[in-house]
CSV table of C-alpha atoms and ligand atoms in Angstrom, one decimal:
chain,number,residue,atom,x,y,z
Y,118,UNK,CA,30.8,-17.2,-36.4
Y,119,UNK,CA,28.1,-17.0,-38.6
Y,120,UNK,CA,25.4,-18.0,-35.8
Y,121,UNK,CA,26.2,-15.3,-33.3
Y,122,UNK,CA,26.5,-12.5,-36.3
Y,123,UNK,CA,23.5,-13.6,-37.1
Y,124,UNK,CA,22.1,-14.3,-33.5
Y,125,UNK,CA,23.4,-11.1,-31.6
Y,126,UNK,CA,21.0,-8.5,-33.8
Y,127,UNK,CA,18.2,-10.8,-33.3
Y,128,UNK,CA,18.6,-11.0,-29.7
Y,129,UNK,CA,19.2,-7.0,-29.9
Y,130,UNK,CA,15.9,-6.9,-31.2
Y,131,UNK,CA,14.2,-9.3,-28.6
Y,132,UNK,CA,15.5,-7.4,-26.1
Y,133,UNK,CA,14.5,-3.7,-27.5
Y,134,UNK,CA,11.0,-5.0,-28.0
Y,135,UNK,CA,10.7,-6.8,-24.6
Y,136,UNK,CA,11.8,-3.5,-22.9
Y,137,UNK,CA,9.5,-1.3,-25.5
Y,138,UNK,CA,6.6,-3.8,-24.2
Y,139,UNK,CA,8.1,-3.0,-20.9
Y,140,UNK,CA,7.4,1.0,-21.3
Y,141,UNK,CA,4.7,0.6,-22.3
Y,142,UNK,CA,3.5,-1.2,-18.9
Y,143,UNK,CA,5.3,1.7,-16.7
Y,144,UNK,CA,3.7,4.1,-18.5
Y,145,UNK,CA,-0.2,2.7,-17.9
Y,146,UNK,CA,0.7,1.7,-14.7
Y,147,UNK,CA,1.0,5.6,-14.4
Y,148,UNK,CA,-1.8,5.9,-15.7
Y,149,UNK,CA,-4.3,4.1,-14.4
Y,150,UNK,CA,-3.0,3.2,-10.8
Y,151,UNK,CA,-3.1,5.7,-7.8
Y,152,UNK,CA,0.3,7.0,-7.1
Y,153,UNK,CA,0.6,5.3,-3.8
Y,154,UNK,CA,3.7,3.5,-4.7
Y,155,UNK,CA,7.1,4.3,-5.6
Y,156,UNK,CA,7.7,1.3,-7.7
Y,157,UNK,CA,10.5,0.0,-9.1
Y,158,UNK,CA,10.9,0.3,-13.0
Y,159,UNK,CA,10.9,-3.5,-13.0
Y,160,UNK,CA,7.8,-6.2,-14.4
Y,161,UNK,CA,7.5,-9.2,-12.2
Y,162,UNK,CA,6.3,-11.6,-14.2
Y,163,UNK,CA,6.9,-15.2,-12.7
Y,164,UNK,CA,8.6,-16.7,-9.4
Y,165,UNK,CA,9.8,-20.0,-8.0
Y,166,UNK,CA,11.3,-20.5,-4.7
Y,167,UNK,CA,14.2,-17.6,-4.3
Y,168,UNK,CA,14.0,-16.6,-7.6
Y,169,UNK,CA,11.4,-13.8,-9.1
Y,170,UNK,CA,12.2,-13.2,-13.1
Y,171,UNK,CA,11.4,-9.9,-14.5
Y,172,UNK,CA,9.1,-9.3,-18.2
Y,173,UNK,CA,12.7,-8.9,-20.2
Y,174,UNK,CA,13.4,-12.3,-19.3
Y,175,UNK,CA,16.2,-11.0,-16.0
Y,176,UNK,CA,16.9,-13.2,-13.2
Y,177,UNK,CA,16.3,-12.2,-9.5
Y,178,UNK,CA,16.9,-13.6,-6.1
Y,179,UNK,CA,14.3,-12.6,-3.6
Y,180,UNK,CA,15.5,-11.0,-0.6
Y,181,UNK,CA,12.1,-8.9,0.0
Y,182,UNK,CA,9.8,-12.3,-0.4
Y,183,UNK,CA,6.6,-9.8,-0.9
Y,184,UNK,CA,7.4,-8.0,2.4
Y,185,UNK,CA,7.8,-11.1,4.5
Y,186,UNK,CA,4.8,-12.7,3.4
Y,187,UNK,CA,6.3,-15.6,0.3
Y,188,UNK,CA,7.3,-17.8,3.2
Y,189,UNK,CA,7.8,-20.9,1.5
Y,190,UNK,CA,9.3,-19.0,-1.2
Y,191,UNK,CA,7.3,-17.7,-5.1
Y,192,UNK,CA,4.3,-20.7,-6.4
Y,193,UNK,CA,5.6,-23.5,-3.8
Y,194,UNK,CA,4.1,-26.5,-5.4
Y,195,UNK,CA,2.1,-27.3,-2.4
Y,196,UNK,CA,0.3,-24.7,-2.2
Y,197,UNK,CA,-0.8,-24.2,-6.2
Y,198,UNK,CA,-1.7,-27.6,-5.6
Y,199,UNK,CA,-4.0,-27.0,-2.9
Y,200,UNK,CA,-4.7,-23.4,-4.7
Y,201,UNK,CA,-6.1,-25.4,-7.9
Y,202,UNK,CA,-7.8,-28.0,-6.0
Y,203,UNK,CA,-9.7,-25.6,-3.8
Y,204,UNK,CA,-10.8,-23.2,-7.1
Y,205,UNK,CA,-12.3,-26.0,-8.9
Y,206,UNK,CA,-14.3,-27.2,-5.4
Y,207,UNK,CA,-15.5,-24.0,-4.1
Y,208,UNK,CA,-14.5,-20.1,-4.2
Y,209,UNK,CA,-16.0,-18.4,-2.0
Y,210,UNK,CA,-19.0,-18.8,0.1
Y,211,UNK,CA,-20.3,-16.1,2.9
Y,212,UNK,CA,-19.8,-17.0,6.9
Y,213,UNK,CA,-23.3,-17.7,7.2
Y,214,UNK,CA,-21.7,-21.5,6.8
Y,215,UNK,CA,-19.3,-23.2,7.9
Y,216,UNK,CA,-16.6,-23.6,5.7
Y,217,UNK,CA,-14.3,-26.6,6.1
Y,218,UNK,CA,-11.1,-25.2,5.5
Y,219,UNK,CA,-11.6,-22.5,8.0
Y,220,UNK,CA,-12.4,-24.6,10.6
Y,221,UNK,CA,-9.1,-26.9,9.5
Y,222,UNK,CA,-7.2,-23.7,9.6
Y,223,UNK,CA,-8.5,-22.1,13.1
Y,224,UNK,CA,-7.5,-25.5,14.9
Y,225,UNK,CA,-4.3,-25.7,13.5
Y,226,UNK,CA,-3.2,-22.1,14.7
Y,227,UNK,CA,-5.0,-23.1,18.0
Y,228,UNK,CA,-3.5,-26.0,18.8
Y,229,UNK,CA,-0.1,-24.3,17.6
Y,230,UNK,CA,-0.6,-20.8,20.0
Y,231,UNK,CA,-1.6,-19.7,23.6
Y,232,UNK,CA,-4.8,-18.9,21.7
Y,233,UNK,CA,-8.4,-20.5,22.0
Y,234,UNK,CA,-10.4,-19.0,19.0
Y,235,UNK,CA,-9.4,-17.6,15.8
Y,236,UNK,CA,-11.3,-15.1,13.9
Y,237,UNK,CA,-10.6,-14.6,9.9
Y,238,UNK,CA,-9.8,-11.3,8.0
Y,239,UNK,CA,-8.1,-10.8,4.8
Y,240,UNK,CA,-5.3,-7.9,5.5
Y,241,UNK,CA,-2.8,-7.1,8.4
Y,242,UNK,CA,-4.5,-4.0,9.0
Y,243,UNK,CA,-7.7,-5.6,9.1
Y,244,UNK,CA,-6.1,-7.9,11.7
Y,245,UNK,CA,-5.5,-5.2,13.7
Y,246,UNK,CA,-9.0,-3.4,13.3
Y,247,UNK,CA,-10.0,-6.8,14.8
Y,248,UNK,CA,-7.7,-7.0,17.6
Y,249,UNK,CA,-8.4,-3.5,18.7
Y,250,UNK,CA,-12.5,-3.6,18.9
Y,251,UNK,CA,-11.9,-7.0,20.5
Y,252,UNK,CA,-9.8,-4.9,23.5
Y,253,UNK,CA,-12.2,-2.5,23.4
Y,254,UNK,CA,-15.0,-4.3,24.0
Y,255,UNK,CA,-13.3,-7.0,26.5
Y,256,UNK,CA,-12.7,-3.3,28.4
Y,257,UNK,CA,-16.5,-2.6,28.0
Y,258,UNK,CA,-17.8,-6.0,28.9
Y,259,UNK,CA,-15.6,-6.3,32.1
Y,260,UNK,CA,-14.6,-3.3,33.6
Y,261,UNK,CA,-17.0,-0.6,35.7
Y,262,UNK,CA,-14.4,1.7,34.1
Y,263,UNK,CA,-14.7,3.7,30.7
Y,264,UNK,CA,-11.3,2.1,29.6
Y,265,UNK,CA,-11.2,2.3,25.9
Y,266,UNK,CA,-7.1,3.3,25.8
Y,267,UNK,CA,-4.4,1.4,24.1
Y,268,UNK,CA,-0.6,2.2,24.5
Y,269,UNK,CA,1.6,1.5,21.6
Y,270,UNK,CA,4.9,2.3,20.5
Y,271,UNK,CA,6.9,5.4,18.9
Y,272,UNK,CA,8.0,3.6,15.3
Y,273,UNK,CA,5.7,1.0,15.3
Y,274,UNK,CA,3.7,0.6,12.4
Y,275,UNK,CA,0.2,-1.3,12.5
Y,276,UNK,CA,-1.4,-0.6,9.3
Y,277,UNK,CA,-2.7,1.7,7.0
Y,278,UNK,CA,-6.7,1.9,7.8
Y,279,UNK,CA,-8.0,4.7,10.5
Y,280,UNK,CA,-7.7,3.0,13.5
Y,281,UNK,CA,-4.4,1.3,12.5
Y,282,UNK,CA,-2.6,4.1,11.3
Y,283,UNK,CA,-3.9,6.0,14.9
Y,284,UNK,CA,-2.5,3.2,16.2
Y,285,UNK,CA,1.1,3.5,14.4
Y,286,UNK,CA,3.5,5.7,16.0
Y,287,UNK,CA,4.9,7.6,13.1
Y,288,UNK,CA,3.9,10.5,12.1
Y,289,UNK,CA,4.3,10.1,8.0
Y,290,UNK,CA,1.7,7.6,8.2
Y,291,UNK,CA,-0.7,9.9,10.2
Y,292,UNK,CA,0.0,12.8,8.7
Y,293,UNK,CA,-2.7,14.5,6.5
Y,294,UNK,CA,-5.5,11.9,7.7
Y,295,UNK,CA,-6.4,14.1,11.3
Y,296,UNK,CA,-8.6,13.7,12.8
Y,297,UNK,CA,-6.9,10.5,13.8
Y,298,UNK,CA,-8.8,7.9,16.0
Y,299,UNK,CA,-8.9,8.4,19.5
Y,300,UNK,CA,-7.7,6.5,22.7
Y,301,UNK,CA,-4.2,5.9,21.7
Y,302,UNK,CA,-0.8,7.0,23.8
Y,303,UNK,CA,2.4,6.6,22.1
Y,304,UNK,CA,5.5,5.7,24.0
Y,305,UNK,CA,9.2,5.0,23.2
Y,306,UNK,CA,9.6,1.4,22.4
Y,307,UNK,CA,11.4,-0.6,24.5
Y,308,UNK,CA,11.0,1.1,27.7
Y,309,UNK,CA,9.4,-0.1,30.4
Y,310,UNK,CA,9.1,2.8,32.4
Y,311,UNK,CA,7.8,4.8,29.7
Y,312,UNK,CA,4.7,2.3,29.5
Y,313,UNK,CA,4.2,2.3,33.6
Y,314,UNK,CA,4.1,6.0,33.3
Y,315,UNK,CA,1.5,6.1,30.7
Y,316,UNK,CA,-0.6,3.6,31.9
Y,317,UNK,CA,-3.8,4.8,33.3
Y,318,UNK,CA,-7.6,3.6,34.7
Y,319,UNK,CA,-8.3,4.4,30.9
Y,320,UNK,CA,-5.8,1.9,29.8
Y,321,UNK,CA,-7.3,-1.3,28.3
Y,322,UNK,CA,-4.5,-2.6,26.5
Y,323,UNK,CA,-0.7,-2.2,25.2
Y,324,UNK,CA,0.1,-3.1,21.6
Y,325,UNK,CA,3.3,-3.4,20.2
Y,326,UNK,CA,5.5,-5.3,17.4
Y,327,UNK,CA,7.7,-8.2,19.2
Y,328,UNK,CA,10.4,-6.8,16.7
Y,329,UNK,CA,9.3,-3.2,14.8
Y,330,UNK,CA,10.1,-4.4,11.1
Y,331,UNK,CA,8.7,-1.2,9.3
Y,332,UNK,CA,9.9,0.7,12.0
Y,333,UNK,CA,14.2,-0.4,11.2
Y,334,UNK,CA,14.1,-3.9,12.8
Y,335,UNK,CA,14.2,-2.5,16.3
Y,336,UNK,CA,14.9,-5.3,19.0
Y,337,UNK,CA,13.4,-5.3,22.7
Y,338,UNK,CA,16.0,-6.3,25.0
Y,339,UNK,CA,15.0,-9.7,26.8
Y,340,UNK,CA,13.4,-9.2,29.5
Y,341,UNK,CA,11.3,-6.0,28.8
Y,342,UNK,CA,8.3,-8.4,26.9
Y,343,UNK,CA,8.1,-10.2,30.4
Y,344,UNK,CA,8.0,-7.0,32.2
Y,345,UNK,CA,5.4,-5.8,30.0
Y,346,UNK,CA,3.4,-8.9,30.7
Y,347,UNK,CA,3.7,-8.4,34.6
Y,348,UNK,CA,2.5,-4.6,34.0
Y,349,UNK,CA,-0.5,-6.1,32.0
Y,350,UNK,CA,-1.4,-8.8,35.0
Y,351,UNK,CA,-1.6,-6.2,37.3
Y,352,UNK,CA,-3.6,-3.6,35.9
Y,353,UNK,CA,-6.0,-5.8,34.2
Y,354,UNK,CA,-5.2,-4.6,31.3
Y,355,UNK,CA,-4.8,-7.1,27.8
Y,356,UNK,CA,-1.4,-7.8,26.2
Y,357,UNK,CA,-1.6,-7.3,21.9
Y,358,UNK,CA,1.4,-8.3,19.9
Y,359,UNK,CA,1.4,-7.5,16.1
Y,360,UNK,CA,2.6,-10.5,14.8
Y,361,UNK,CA,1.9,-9.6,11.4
Y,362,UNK,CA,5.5,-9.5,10.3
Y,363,UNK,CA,7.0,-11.6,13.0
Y,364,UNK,CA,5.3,-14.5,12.6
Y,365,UNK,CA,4.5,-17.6,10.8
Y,366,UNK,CA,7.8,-18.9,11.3
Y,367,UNK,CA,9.7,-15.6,10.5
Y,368,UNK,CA,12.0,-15.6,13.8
Y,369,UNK,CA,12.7,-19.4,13.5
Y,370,UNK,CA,9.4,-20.1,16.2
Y,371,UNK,CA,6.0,-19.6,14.8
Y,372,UNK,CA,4.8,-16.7,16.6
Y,373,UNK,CA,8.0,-14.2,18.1
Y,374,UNK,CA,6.2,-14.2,21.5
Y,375,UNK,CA,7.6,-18.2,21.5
Y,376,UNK,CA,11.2,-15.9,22.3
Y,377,UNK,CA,10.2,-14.1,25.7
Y,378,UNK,CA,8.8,-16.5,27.3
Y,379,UNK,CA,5.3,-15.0,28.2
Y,380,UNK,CA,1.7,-15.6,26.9
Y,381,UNK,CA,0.2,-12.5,25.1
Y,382,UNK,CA,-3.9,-11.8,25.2
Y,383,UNK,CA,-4.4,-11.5,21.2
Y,384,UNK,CA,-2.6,-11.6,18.2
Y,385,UNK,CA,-2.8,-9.9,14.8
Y,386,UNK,CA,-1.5,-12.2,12.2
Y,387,UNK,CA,-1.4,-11.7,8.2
Y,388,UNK,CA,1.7,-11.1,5.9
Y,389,UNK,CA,3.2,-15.4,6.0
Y,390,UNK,CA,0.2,-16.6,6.8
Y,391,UNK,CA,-1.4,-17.5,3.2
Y,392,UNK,CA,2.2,-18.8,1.6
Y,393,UNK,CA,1.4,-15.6,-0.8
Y,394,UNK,CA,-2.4,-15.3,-1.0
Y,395,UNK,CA,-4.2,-12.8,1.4
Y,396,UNK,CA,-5.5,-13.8,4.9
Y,397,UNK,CA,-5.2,-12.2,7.9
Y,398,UNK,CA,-6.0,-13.7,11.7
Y,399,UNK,CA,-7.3,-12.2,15.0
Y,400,UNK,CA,-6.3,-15.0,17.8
Y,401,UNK,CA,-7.2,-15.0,21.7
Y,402,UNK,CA,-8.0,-16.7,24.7
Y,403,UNK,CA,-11.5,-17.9,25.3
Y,404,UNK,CA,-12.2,-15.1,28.4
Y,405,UNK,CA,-10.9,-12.4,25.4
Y,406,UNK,CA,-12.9,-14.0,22.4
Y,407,UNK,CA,-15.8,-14.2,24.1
Y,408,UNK,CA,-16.7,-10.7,24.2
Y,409,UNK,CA,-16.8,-11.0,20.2
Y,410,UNK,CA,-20.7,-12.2,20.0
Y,411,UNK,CA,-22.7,-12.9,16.7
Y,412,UNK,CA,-23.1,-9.8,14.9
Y,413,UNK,CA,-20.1,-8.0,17.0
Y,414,UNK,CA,-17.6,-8.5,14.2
Y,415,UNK,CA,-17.4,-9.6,10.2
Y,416,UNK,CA,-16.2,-9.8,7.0
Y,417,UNK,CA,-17.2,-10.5,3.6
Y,418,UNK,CA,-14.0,-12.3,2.4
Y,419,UNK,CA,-12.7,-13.2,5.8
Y,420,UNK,CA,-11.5,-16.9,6.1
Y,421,UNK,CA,-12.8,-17.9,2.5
Y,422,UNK,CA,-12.2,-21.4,1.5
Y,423,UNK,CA,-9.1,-20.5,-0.9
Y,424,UNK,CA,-7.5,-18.2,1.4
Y,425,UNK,CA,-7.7,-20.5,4.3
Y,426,UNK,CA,-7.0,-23.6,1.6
Y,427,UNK,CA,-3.5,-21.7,1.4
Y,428,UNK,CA,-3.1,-20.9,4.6
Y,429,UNK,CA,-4.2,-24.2,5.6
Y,430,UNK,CA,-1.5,-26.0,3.4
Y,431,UNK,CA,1.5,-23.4,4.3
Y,432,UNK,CA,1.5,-23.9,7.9
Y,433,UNK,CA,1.2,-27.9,7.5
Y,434,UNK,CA,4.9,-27.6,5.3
Y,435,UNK,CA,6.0,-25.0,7.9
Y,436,UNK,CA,5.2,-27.5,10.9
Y,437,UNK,CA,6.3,-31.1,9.5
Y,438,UNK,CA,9.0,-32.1,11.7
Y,439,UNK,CA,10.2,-28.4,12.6
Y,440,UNK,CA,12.1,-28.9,9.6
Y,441,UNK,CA,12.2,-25.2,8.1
Y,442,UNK,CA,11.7,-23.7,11.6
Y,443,UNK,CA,14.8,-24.7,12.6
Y,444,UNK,CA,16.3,-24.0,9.1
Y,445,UNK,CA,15.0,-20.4,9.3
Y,446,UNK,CA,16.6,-20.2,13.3
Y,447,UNK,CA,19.9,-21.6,12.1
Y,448,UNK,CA,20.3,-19.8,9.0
Y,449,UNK,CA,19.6,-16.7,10.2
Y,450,UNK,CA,22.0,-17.0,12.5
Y,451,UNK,CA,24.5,-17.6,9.6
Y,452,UNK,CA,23.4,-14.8,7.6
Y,453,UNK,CA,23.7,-12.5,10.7
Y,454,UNK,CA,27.2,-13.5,11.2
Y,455,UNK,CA,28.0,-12.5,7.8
Y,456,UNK,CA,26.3,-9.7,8.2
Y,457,UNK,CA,28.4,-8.8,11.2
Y,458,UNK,CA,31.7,-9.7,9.4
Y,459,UNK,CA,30.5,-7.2,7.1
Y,460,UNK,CA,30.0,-4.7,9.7
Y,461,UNK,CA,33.9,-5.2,10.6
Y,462,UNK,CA,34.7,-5.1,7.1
Y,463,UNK,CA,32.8,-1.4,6.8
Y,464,UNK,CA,32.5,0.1,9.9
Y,465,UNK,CA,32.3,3.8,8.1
Y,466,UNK,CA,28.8,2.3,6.7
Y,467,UNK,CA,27.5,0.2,8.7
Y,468,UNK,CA,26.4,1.1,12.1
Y,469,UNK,CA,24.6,-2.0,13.9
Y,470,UNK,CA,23.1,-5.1,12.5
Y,471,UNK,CA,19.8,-6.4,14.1
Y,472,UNK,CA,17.2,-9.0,14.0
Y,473,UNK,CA,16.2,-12.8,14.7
Y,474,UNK,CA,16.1,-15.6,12.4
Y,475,UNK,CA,15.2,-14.2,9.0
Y,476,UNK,CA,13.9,-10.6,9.8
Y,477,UNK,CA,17.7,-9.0,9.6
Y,478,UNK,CA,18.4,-5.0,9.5
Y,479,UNK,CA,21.7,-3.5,8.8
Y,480,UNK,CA,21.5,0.7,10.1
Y,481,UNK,CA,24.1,2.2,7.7
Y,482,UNK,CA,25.3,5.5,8.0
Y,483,UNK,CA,24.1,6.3,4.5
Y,484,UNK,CA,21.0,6.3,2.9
Y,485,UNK,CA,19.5,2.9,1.4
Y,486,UNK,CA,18.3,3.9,-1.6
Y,487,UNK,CA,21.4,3.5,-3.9
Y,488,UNK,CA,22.7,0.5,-2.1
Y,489,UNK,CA,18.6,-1.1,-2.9
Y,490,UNK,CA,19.5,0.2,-6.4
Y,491,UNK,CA,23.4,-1.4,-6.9
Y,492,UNK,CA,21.8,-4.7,-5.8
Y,493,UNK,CA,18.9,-4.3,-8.3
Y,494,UNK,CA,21.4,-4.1,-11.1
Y,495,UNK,CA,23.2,-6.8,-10.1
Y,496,UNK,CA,20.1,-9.4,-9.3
Y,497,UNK,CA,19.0,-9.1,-6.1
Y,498,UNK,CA,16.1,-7.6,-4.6
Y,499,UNK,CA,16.5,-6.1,-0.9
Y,500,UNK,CA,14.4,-3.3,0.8
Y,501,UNK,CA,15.0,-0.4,2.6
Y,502,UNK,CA,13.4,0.8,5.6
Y,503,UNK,CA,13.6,3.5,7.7
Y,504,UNK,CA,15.8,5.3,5.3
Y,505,UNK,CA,18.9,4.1,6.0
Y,506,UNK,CA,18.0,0.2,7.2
Y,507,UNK,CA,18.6,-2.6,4.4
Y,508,UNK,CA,16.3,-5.3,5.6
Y,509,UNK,CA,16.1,-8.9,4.5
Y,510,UNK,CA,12.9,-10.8,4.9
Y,511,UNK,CA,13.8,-13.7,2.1
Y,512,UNK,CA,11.4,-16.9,2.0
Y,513,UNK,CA,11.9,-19.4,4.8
Y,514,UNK,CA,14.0,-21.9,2.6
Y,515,UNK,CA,16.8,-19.4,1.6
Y,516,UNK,CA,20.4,-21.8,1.6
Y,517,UNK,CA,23.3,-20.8,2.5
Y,518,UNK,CA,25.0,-19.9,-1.1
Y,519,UNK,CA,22.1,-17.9,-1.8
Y,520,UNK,CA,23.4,-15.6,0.7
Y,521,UNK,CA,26.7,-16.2,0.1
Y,522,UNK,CA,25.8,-14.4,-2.7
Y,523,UNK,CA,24.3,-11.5,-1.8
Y,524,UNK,CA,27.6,-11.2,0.6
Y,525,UNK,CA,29.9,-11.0,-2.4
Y,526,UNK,CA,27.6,-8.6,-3.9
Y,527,UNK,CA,27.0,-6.1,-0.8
Y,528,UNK,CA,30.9,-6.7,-0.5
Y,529,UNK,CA,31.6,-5.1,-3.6
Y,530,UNK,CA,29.1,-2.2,-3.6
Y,531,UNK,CA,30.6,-1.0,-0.3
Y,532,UNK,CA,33.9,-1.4,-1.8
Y,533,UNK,CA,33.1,1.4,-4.1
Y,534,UNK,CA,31.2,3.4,-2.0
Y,535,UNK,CA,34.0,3.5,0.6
Y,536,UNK,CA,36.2,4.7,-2.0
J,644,PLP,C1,2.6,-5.2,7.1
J,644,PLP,C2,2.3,-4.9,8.5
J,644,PLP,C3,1.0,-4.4,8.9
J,644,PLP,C4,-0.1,-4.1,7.8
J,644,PLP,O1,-0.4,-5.2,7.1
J,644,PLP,P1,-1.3,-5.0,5.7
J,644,PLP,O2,-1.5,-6.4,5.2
J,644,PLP,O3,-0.3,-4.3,4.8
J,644,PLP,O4,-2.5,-4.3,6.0
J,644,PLP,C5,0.7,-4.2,10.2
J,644,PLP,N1,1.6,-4.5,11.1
J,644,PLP,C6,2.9,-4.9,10.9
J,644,PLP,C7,3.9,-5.2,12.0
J,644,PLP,C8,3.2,-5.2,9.5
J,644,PLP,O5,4.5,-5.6,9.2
C-alpha cells in the first residue's frame, strides 16, 4: 500500500516528463525538417525483431517493418555484428577500387538471379534511374531506331526523383513537378492488350511492379507476366521489373519474378536489401549490362563497404537452408487466411484481401486512417495505402501469435466501427 501510493505519483511524473521531452521533439521536428511527411506523433527510439518501442517507454509490434525494408526484423544481431565489424575496418572508400564486400555481395545476388552483373546505388529510386539509362542506352547501342520509350503502369509507383516519378503512374506524385521526363506511356496494369496497343518502334522497354505495393497491393493475374515476356521477345524490346518492394524474400522467393515463371531483362532492387541500412541494386544480363561502359554510370556512395557489409550478411541469413523463405511463403499464407476469415466476418468493411507471402492488402470500404490510428493506440503499427488499403509488410520472421494478435485487435476495432 504504501509502495504504490508512493510509486503511482512518481511514475505520473516519469511519464509527464517523458512525454514533455516528447513535445518537445514534435515540435523541432516541425521546425527544422521539411514538411514532406505526415508523421505520426510517435518517437521511435529502439527495435528488436517485431517489436519497435517508442521514447515514453510504449511497446510496439511492427507490422510496417520500415516500409518493407527491416526484413530480418529491427537490429538483427547478425547484421550489427557485421555493421560493427565493418565500421571499425573501413567506411567508405570511392569505386575507383575495388571493394571486397561489393564484389562478395554482386556474386551472391548473381548466382541467386537470372542476372549477370550487378551495379550498386544507395536508394530505390536511384535503382530505378539506373535501370532506366541502362534501357535507354541498350536501345541506343542496338537498335537503328530512336527507341528511347518505356511503358509502365497506371498506379505504379517507381520513386520519387525526375525520371522515377515520370515513370510512376499517379498523378499526385507528378503533380506540380511538370515538365515531367519524357518517353514514358502509361497503361492500365494488368492488361495485356493495353500494353500491345501502346507498344510502338519507339518502345524500348516495359516497366512494371510484379505486385504494385504503393499502388493498393494490386495482383497480376498468372499468366499476364508470361504474356508480357512473349510481347517483349518479339519486339525486341527489354523486360524491367521493380523489385524494390517485392523482393528480397518478400513474396516467400527472393525476387517475385521466381512466381511467373519467366526471366525479366533488369531489375531495380532496394527497400530488404540492406536488413535496414540503405543500398539499392541495378541487376541484368551480360548482353544488357554491357551497354553500361566506364564512365556511363556512377555513384559516390553506391555499394560502399558497410552498405554492402549489410546487405552482404542479410541475404546469407535469408538464404541458409530456405529456412525463412519458406517461413515467409507459409506464413503468409496463414495470415491471409485470417485475413479472409475476417473478410467473412465484415463484409460491410472489407472488400477484397490481396497479396503473396508477406506483402498483404485488405481494400476496405472505409478510409484507413482511423483503423491505422485504433491499432496505434492499441500497439500495433500497420500502414495505409491507397486510402482505403491496410497493408502489412512485417519483418520476414513474424510467428504466428504475433498475428494472432493483430487479428484479435482488427477484430475488435471493426466490431465498433460496424456498430
Ligand atoms: C519504395 C519503392 C520505390 C522507391 O524507393 P526509395 O528507396 O524510396 O527511393 C520504388 N519502387 C517501388 C516498387 C517501391 O516500393
Amino acid at each position: 500500500m504504501f509502495i504504490s501510493t508512493l510509486l503511482s505519483p512518481l511514475l505520473f511524473m516519469l511519464y509527464s516528463l517523458s512525454m514533455a521531452i516528447d513535445k518537445k521533439f514534435m515540435d523541432e521536428s516541425k521546425k527544422y525538417l521539411m514538411n514532406t511527411y505526415d508523421r505520426f506523433p510517435i518517437v521511435l527510439r529502439k527495435g528488436r525483431g517485431m517489436k519497435v518501442w517508442s521514447s515514453d517507454g510504449k511497446e510496439y509490434l511492427d507490422f510496417v517493418g520500415g516500409i518493407a525494408v527491416n526484413c530480418l526484423g529491427h537490429c538483427h544481431p547478425r547484421v550489427v555484428i557485421a555493421l560493427q565489424k565493418q565500421a571499425q575496418r573501413l567506411l567508405h572508400v570511392s569505386n575507383l577500387f575495388h571493394i571486397e564486400s561489393q564484389i562478395t555481395l554482386a556474386k551472391m545476388l548473381v548466382e541467386h538471379s537470372f542476372a549477370d552483373k550487378a551495379f550498386f546505388c544507395n536508394s530505390g529510386t536511384e535503382a530505378i534511374e539506373g535501370a532506366i539509362k541502362l534501357a535507354r542506352k541498350h536501345a541506343k547501342d542496338h537498335s537503328p531506331h530512336d527507341k528511347y520509350e518505356i511503358i509502365t503502369a497506371h498506379g505504379s509507383f517507381h520513386g520519387r526523383t525526375l525520371a522515377a516519378l515520370s515513370a510512376t503512374g499517379q498523378e499526385k506524385i507528378q503533380k506540380g513537378f511538370e515538365p515531367l521526363v519524357p518517353g514514358f506511356r502509361h497503361v492500365p496494369f494488368n492488361n495485356i492488350e493495353a500494353i500491345r496497343e501502346a507498344v510502338s518502334k519507339k518502345t524500348c522497354a516495359i516497366l512494371l511492379e510484379p505486385i504494385q505495393g504503393e499502388g493498393g497491393v494490386r495482383m497480376p493475374s498468372d499468366d499476364y507476366f508470361r504474356q508480357v515476356r512473349e510481347l517483349c521477345d518479339e519486339n525486341e524490346i527489354l523486360l524491367i521489373l521493380d523489385e524494390i518492394q517485392t523482393g528480397i524474400g518478400r513474396t516467400g522467393k527472393l525476387f517475385a519474378y521466381e512466381h511467373f515463371d519467366i526471366k525479366p531483362d533488369i531489375i531495380a532492387l532496394a527497400k530488404g536489401l540492406g536488413g535496414g541500412v540503405a543500398i539499392g541494386a541495378v541487376l541484368a544480363k551480360d548482353s544488357v549490362a554491357s551497354s553500361f561502359q566506364h564512365g556511363t554510370h556512377g555513384s559516390t556512395f553506391g555499394g560502399n563497404p558497410l552498405a554492402c557489409a549489410a546487405a552482404t550478411v542479410t541475404l546469407e541469413t535469408l538464404l541458409e537452408d530456405g529456412f525463412i523463405l519458406d517461413s515467409c511463403y507459409r506464413i503468409g499464407k496463414y495470415f491471409k487466411d485470417r485475413l479472409e476469415k475476417l473478410k467473412k466476418d465484415f463484409p460491410s468493411i472489407i472488400i477484397e484481401v490481396r497479396g503473396l507471402g508477406l506483402l498483404l492488402g485488405v481494400e476496405l470500404t472505409i478510409t484507413g486512417a482511423p483503423i491505422v490510428e485504433a491499432c496505434t493506440k492499441r500497439g500495433i503499427l500497420i500502414n495505409c495505402t491507397s486510402g482505403n488499403v491496410l497493408r502489412f509488410i512485417p519483418p520476414l520472421i513474424i510467428v504466428e501469435k504475433e498475428i494472432d494478435h493483430l487479428i484479435d485487435i482488427l477484430e475488435d476495432i471493426f466490431e465498433r466501427h460496424s456498430h
